[in-house]
Coordinates of C-alpha atoms in Angstrom, one line a residue:
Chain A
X530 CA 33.5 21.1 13.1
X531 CA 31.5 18.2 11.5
X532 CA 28.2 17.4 9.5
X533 CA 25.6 16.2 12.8
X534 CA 25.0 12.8 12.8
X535 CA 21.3 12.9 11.4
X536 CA 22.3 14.2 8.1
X537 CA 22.7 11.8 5.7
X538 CA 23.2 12.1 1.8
X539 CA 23.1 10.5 -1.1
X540 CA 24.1 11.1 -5.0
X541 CA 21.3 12.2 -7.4
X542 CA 22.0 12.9 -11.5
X543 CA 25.5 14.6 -10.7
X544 CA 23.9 16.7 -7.4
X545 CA 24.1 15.4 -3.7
X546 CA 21.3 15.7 -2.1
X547 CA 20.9 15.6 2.1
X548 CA 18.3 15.6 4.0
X549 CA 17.9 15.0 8.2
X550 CA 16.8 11.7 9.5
X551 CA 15.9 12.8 12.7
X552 CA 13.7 16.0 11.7
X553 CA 16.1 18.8 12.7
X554 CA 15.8 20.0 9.4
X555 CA 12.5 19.3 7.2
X556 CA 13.9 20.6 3.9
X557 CA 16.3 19.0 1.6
X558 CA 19.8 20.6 0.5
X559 CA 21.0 19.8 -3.2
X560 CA 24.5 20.4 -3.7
X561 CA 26.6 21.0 -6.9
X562 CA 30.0 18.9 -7.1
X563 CA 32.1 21.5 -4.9
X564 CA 29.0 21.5 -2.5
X565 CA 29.2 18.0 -1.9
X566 CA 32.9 17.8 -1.7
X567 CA 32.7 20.1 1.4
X568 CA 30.0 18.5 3.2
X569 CA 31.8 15.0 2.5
X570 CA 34.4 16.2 4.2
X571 CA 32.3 17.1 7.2
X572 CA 31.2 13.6 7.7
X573 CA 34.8 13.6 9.7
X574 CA 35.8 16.2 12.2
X575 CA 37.7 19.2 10.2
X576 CA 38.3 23.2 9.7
X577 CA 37.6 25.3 7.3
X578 CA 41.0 25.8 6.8
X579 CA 41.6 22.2 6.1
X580 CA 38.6 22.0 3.7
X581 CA 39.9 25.3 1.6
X582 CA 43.4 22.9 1.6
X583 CA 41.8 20.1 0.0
X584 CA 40.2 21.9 -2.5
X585 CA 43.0 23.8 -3.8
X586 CA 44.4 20.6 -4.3
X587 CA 41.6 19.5 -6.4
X588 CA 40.3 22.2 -8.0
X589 CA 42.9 24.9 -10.2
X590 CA 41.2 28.4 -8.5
X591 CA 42.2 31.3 -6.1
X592 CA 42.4 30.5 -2.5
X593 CA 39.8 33.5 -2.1
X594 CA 37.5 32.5 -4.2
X595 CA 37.5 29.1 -2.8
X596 CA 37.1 30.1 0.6
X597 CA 34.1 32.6 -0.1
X598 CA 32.5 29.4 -1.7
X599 CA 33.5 27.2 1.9
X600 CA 32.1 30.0 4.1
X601 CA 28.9 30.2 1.8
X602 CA 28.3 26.4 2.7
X603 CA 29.1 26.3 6.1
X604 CA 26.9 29.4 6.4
X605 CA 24.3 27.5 4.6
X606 CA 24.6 24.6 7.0
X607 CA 24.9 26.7 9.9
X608 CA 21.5 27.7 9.5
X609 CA 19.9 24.9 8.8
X610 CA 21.6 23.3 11.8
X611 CA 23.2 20.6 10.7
X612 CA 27.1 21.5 12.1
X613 CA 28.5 20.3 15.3
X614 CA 31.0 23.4 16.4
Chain B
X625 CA -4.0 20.2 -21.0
X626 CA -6.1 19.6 -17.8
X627 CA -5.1 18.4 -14.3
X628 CA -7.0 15.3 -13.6
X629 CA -5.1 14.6 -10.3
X630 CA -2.7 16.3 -8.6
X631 CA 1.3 15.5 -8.3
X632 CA 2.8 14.3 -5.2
X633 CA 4.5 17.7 -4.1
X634 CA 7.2 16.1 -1.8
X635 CA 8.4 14.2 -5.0
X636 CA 8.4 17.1 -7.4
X637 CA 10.3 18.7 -4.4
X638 CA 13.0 16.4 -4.4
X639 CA 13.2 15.9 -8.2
X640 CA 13.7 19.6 -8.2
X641 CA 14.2 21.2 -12.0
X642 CA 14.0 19.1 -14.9
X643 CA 16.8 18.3 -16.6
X644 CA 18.5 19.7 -20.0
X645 CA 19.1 17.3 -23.0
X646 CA 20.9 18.0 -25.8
X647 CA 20.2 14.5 -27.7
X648 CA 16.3 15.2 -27.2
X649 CA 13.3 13.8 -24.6
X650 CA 11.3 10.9 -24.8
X651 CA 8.5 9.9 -21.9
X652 CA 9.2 8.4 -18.5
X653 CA 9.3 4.5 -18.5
X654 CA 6.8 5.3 -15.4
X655 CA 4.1 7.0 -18.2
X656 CA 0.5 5.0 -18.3
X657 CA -1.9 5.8 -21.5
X658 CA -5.2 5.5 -21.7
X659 CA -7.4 6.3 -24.2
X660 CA -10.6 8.5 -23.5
X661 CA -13.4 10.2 -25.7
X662 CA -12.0 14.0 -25.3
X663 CA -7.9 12.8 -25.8
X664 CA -5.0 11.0 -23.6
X665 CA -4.9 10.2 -20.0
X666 CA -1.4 10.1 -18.8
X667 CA -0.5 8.6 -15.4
X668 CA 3.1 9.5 -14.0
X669 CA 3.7 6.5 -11.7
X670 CA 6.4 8.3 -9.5
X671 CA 4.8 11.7 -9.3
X672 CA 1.5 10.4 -9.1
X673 CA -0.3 13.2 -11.5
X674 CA -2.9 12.6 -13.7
X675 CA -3.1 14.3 -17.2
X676 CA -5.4 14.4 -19.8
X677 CA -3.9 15.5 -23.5
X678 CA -6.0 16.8 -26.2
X679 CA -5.2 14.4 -29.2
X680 CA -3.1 17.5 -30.5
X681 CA -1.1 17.9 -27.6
X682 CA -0.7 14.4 -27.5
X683 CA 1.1 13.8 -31.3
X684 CA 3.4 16.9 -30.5
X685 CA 4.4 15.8 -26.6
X686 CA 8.1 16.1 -26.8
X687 CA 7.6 19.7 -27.5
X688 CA 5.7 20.5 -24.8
X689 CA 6.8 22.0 -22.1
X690 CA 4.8 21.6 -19.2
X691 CA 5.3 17.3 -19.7
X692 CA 8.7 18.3 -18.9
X693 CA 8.2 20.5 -15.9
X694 CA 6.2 17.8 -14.8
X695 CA 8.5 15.2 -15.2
X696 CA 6.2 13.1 -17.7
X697 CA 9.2 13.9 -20.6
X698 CA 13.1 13.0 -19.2
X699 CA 15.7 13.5 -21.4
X700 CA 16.9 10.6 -23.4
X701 CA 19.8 8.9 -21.3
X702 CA 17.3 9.7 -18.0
X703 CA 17.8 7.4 -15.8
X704 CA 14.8 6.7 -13.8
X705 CA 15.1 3.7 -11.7
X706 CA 18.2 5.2 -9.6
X707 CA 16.0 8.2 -9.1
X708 CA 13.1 6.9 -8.6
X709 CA 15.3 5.2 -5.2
X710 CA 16.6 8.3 -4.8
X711 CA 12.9 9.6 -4.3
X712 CA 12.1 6.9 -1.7
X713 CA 15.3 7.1 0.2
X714 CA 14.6 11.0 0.9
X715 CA 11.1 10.2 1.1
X716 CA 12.1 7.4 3.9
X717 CA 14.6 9.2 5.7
X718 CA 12.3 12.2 6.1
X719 CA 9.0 10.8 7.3
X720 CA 7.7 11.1 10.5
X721 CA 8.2 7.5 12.6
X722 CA 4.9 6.4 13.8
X723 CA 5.3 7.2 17.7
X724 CA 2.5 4.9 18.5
X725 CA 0.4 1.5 17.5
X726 CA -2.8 2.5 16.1
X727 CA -3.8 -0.8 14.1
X728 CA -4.2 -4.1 16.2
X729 CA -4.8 -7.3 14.5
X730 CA -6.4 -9.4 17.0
X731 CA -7.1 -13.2 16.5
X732 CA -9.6 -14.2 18.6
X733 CA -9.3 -17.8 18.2
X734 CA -7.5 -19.9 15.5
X735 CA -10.2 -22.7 15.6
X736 CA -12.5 -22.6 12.4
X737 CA -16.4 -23.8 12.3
X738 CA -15.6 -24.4 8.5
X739 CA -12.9 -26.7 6.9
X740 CA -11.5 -25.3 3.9
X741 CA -9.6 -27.6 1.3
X742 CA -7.1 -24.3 1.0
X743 CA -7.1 -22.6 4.0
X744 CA -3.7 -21.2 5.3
X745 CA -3.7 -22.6 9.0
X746 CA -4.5 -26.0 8.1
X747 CA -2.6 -28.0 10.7
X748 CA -1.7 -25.1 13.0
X749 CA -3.3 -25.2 16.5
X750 CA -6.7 -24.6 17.5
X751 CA -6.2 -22.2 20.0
X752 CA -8.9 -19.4 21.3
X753 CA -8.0 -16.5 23.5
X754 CA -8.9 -16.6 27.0
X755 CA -10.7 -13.9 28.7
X756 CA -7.6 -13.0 31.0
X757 CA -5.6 -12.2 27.5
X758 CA -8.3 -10.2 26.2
X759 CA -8.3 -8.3 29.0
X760 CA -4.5 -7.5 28.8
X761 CA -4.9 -6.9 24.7
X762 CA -7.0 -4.0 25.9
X763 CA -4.7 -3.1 28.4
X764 CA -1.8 -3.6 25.7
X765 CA -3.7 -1.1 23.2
X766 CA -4.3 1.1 25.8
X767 CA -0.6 1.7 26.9
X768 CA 0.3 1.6 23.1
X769 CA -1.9 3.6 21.2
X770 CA -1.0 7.3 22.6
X771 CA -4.7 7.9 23.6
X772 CA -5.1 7.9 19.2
X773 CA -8.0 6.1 17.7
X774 CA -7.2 2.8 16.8
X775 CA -8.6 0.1 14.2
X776 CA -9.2 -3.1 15.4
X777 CA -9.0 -5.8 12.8
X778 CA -11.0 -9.2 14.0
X779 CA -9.1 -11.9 12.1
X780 CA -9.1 -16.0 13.3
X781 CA -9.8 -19.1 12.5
X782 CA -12.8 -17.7 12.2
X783 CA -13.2 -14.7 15.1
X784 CA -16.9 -15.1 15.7
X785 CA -16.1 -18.6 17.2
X786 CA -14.9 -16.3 19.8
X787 CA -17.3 -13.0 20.4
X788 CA -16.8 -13.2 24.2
X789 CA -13.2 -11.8 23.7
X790 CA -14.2 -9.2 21.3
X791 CA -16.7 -8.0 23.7
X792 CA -14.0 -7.7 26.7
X793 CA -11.4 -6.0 24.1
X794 CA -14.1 -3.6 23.1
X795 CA -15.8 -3.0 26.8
X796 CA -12.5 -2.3 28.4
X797 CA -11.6 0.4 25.6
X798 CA -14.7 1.8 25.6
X799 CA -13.9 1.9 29.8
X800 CA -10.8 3.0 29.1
X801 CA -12.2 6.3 27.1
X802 CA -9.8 4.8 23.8
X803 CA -11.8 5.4 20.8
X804 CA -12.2 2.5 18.0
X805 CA -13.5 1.0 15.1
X806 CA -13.0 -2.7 13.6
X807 CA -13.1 -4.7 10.8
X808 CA -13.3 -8.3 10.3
X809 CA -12.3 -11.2 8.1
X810 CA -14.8 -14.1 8.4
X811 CA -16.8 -16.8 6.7
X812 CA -19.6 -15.1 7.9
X813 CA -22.1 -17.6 9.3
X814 CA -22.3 -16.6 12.7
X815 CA -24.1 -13.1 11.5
X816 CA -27.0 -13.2 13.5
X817 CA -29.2 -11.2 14.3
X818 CA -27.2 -10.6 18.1
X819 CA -23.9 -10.7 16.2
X820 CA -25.0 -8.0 13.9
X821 CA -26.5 -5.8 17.2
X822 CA -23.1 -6.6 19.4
X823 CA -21.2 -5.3 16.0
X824 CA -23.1 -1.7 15.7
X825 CA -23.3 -1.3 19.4
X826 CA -20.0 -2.5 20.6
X827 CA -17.3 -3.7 18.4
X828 CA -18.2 -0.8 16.7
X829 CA -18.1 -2.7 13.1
X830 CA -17.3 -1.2 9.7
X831 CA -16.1 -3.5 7.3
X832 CA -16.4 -7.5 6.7
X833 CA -14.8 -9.1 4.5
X834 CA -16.4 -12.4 3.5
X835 CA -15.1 -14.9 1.0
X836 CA -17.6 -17.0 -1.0
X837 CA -16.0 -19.6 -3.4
X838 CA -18.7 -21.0 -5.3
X839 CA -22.6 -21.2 -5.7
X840 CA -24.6 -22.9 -3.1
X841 CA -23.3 -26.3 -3.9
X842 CA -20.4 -25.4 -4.7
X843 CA -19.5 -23.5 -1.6
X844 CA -21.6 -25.7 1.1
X845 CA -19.2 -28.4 -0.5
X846 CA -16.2 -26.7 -0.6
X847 CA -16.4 -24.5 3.0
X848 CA -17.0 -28.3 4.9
X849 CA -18.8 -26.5 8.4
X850 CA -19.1 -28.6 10.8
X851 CA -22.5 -28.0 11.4
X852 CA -24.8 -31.0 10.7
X853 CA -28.2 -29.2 11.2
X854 CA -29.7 -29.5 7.9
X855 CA -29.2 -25.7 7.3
X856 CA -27.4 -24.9 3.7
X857 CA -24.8 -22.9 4.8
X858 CA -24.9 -20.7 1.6
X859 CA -27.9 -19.2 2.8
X860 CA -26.9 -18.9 6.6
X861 CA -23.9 -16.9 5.2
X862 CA -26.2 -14.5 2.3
X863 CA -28.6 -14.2 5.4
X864 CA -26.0 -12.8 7.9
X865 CA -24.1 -10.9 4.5
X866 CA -27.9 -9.0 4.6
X867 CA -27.9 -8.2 8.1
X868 CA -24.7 -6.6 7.7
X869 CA -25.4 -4.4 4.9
X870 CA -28.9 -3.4 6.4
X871 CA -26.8 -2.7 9.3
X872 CA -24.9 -0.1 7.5
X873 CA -22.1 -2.6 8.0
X874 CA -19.8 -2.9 4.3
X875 CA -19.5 -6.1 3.2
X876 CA -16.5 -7.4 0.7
X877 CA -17.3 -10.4 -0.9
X878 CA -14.1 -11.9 -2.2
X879 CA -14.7 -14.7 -4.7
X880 CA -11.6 -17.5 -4.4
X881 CA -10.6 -18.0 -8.3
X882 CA -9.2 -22.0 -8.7
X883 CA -8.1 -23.3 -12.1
X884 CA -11.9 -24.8 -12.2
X885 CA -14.6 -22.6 -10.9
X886 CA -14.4 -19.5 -13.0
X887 CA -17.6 -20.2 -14.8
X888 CA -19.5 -21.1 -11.2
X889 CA -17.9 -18.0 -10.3
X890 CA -19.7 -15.8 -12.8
X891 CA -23.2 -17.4 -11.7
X892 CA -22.3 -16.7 -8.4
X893 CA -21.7 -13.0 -9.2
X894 CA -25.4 -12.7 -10.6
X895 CA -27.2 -14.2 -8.1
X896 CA -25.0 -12.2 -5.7
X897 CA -26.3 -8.9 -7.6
X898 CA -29.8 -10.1 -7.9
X899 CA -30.4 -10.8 -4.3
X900 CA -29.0 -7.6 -3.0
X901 CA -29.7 -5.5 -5.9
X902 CA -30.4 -2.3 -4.4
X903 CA -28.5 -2.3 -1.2
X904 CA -25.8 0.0 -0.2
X905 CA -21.8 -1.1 1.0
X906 CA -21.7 -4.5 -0.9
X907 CA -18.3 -4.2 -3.1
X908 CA -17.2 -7.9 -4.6
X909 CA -13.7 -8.7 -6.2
X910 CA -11.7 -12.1 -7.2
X911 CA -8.9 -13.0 -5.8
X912 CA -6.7 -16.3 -6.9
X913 CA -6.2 -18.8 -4.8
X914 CA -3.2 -19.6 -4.3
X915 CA -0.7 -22.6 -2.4
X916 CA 0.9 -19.9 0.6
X917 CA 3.8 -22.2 0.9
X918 CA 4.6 -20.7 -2.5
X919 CA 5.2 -17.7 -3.7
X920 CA 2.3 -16.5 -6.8
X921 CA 5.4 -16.5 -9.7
X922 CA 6.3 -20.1 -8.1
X923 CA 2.5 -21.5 -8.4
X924 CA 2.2 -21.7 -12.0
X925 CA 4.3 -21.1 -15.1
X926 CA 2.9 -18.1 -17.5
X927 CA 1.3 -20.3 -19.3
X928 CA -0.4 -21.6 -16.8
X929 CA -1.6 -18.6 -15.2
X930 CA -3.0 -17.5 -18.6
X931 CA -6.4 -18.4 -18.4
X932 CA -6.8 -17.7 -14.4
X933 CA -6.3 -14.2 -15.3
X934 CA -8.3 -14.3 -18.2
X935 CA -11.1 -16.1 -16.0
X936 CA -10.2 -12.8 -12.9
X937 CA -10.2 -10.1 -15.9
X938 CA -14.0 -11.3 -16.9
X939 CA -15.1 -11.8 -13.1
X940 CA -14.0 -8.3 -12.5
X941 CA -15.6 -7.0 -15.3
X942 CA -18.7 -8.8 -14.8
X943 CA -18.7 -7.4 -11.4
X944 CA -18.4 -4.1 -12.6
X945 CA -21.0 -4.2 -14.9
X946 CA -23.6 -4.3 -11.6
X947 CA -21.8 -1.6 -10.5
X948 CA -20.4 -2.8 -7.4
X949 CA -16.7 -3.4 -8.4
X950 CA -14.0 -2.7 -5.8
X951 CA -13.2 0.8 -7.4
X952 CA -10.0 2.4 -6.2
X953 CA -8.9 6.2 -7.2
X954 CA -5.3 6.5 -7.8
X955 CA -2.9 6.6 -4.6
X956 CA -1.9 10.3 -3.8
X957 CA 0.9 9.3 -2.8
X958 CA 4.3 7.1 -3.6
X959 CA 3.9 3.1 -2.3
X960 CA 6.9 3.3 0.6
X961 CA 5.8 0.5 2.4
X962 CA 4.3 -3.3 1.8
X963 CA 1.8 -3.5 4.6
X964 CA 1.5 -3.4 7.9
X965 CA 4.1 -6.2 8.4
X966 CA 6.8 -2.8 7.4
X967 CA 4.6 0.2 8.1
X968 CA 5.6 0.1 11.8
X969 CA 2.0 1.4 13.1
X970 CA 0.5 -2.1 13.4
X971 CA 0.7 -5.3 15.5
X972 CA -1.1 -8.5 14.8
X973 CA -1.9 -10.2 18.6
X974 CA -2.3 -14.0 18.5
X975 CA -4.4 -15.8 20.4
X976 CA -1.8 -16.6 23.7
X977 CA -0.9 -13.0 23.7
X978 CA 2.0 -13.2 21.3
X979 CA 2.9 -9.9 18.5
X980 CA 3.4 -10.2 15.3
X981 CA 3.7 -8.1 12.3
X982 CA 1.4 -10.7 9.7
X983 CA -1.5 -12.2 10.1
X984 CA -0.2 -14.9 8.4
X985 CA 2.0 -16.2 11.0
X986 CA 0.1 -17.6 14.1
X987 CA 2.3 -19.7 15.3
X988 CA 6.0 -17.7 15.0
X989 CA 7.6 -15.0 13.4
X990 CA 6.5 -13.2 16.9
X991 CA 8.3 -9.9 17.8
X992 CA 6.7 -9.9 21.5
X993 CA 4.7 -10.6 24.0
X994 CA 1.7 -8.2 25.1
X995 CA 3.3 -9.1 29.0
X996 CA 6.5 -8.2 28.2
X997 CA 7.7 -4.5 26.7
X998 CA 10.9 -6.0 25.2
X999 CA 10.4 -5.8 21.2
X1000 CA 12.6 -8.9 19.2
X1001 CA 14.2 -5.5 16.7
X1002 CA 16.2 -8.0 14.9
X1003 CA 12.9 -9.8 13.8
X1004 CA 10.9 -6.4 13.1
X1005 CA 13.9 -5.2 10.9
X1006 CA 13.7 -8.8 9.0
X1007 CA 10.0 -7.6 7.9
X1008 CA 11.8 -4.6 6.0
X1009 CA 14.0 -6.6 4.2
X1010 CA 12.7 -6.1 0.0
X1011 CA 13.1 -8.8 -2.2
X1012 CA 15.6 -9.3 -4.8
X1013 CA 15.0 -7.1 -7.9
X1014 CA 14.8 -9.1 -11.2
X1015 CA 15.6 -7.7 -14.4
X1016 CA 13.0 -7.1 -15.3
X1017 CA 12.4 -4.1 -12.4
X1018 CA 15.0 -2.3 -14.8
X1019 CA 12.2 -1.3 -17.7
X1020 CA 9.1 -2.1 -15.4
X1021 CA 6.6 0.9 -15.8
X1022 CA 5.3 0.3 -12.5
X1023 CA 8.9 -0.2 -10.4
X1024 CA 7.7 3.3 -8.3
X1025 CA 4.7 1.9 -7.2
X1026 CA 6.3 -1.9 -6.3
X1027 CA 7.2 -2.5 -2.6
X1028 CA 7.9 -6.2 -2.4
X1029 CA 8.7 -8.0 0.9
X1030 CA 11.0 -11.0 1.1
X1031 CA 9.3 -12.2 3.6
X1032 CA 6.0 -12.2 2.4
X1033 CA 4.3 -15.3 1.3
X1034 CA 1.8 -14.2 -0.7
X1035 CA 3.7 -11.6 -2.8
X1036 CA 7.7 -11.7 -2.8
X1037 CA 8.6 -12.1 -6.1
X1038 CA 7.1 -10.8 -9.8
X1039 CA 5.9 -12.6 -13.0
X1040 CA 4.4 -11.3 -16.2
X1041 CA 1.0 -11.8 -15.6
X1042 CA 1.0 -9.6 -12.4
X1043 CA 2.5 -6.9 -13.7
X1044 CA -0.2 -6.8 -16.7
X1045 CA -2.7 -6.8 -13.7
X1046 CA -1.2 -4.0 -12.4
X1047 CA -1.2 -1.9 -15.8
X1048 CA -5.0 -2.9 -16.1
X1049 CA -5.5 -2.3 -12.4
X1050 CA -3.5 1.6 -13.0
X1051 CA -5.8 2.3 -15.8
X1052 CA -9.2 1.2 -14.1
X1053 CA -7.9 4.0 -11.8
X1054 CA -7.4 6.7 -14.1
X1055 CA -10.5 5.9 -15.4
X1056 CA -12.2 6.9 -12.3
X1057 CA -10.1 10.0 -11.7
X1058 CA -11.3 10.9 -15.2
X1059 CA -14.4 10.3 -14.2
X1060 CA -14.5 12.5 -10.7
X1061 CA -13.1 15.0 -12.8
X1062 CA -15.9 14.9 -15.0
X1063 CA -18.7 14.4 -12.5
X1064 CA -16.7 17.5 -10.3
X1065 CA -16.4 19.6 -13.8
X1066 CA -20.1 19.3 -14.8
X1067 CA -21.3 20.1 -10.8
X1068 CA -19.3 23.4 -11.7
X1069 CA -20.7 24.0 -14.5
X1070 CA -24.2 23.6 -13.0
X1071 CA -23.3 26.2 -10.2
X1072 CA -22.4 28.6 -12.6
X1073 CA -25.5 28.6 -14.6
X1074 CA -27.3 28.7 -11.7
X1075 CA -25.2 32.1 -10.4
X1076 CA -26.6 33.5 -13.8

């Protein structure tokens, strides 16, 4: 999976925020730091499973909790339509 | 605390929830004051909301805390500027592309009946559209204009030198079943009483913009026409400037401001008011003439400019005093764009057919042809480029509203003095939001007493 190519993002007083350039999407998501560590990783092609690796490397928490907070964002994204599955 | 004018809602959208501070708020760099009788106007330059502030509310403002729902308070270490790009990066990215050319800026000719000491095209070729390009310009708008209205905006030389093509461009639309309207910059001495006819009937004329520069002597001296009939031109021009406005055509006298004729300048604006005292769609303003091989900062040094704007603020205010100032409201929204030269809605169509983005350029900077489709994107991208911040964007109240082209020759870089034109300019315009308010408040008022 990986972020479609007319969502773009950008950094904003510790949040990321991402909007779509080419009107898929009108609204605008702000993320929190784990947010925006997930959806920077969807700017390449990559699995869940590969995202939930990464960020038990960086961040000290249980793998379940971590992957209920990766499925909340994809799920997010999902519905906005801004993954490529 | 009252409302004067609404917040841009997109912007407070993307700012989202204000932020905490431990160490304490302060207000945005981006905050305007104004005094009025009943408090404090506040102008946010980046949300574009107007507040008035009892005097009360105003000596207690850090603890209020609507100013920091709305974005007027930021916490001390706020920083502004990299939001405020943030703010126009989302607001760029997310607005709609114009799909089709709506305003055409078509030069009729670039041949001139006058012979301005300052004009811009001095030296460039005399050139007039020929009937067989005006006839493809109205083809041209047609196939680019989506069936939308469109503004046609006569420009030269001086475009009356060459009506014939106006009337083609404007008798093949009208064929054509496109709807349009048009302005016009010009000298104005070809306002007849025909030219005024053909411009309510056909060219469908709204606006003229006519620049005098001095008093009759003055400005017969100064304008050089060619004309050797024994006619002052001055009064040709205030003759046709009448038509016009008992046309119902507006008329926008700009009044070119030299290092010497401020004074004449100030004469001229009262026997401008005198003789059309009374008469509706006459709005006058001063503009400084400036060298367009140079950039305004690059003209003088700040001492120089000094007493120009000195001589601009009393024109201005003169002009005001009869009432017909060029009064603007604040802008609802945030400034994303320059001009047309960046707005991407526009094309400027030169006499043999060429497109460009400014009117400035007759002779190159062309993106196109009107007989060709192919568009020169590398050259229309160069129009976007923004000039080089200075450091003194970093504290600037007005850095929101400040979209500056590098390209442009009239405006790429900053100085002092513009920037105190600007703050004056900002509060002329809260003023007149106050006003409305006021004026809108009191009509209320009067409808409810009436009710009772």
């Amino acid at each position: 999976m990986k972020l479609k190519d007319g969502f773009i993002t950008r950094e904003m007083a510790e949040k990321q925020i991402m909007v779509s350039v080419n009107g898929d999407f009108s609204g605008l998501v702000r993320s929190n730091q784990t947010a925006a560590f997930i959806v920077d990783n969807l700017k390449e092609e990559t699995t869940k499973e590969e995202i939930v690796k990464k960020l038990l490397e960086k961040y000290d928490a249980k793998e379940d909790i971590i992957t209920e907070d990766v499925e909340n964002v994809l799920e997010t994204l999902r519905k906005i339509g801004a993954l490529d599955e | 605390m009252k409302v004067i004018s609404k917040a841009q809602q997109a912007v407070l959208k993307i700012l989202g929830n204000p932020q905490k501070s431990a160490s304490g708020y302060r207000l945005i760099k981006y905050c305007v004051q104004e005094n009025v009788e009943d408090g404090v106007l506040l102008f946010n330059v980046l949300t574009r909301e107007v507040l008035l502030l009892t005097r009360d509310e105003f000596e207690n403002y850090t603890e209020n805390k609507e100013l920091l729902d709305k974005w007027f308070l930021v916490p001390e270490d706020f920083d502004e500027k990299a939001t405020t790009e943030t703010v126009r990066w989302v607001l760029r990215n997310t607005a709609e592309k114009p799909k089709h050319i709506t305003t055409y800026t078509i030069m009729t000719t670039t041949d001139c009946n006058a012979r301005c000491f300052y004009c811009f095209e001095k030296g460039c070729a005399r050139i007039p559209m020929s009937e067989e390009t005006a006839h493809k310009t109205a083809q041209y708008i047609k196939e680019h204009c989506g069936g939308k209205r469109v503004k046609l905006a006569w420009f030269g030389g001086e475009p009356l030198l060459n009506m014939q093509v106006m009337d083609i461009i404007c008798e093949d639309l009208k064929n054509a079943g496109i709807e349009y309207y048009s302005g016009m910059t010009s000298n104005g001495y070809l306002f007849c009483e025909d030219a005024v006819s053909k411009a309510k009937t056909l060219w469908n004329l709204k606006h003229v913009q006519i620049t005098l520069d001095g008093t009759e002597k003055v400005y017969n001296r100064s304008k050089a026409y060619i004309y050797k009939d024994g006619k002052s031109p001055y009064q040709v021009v205030l003759n046709g400037i009448e038509l016009l406005l008992d046309a119902g055509v507006q008329v926008a006298i700009r009044l070119n401001l030299d290092l010497y004729n401020a004074d004449d300048l100030m004469n001229l604006v009262d026997e401008i008011a005198e003789r059309f005292s009374g008469k509706k769609g006459l709005v006058m303003y001063a503009h400084h003439l400036f060298d367009t091989d140079l950039s305004m900062a690059q003209t003088h040094t700040d001492e120089e400019w000094e007493p120009r704007y000195e001589a601009m603020y009393r024109l201005n205010s003169k002009i005001d005093g009869y009432g017909i100032g060029w009064t603007r409201g604040i802008k609802k929204t945030l400034k994303l764009m320059h001009c047309m030269a960046d707005g991407g809605s526009a094309r400027v169509i030169a006499p043999k057919g060429d497109i460009g983005l400014c009117e400035h350029y007759t002779d190159c900077e062309f993106i196109g042809h009107i007989d060709r489709e192919d568009i020169d994107k590398a050259m229309v991208e160069s129009w976007k480029e923004l000039s080089p911040e200075i450091p003194e964007c970093n504290d600037c109240f007005y850095y929101p509203g400040c979209v500056k082209l590098k390209k442009c020759t009239a405006n790429s870089t900053c100085y002092r003095h513009e920037r105190e034109a600007n703050l004056r300019e900002i509060k002329r315009s809260m003023l007149h939001e106050y006003k409305l308010w006021q004026q809108n408040a009191q009509k209320a008022d009067d409808e409810d007493e009436e009710i009772c």
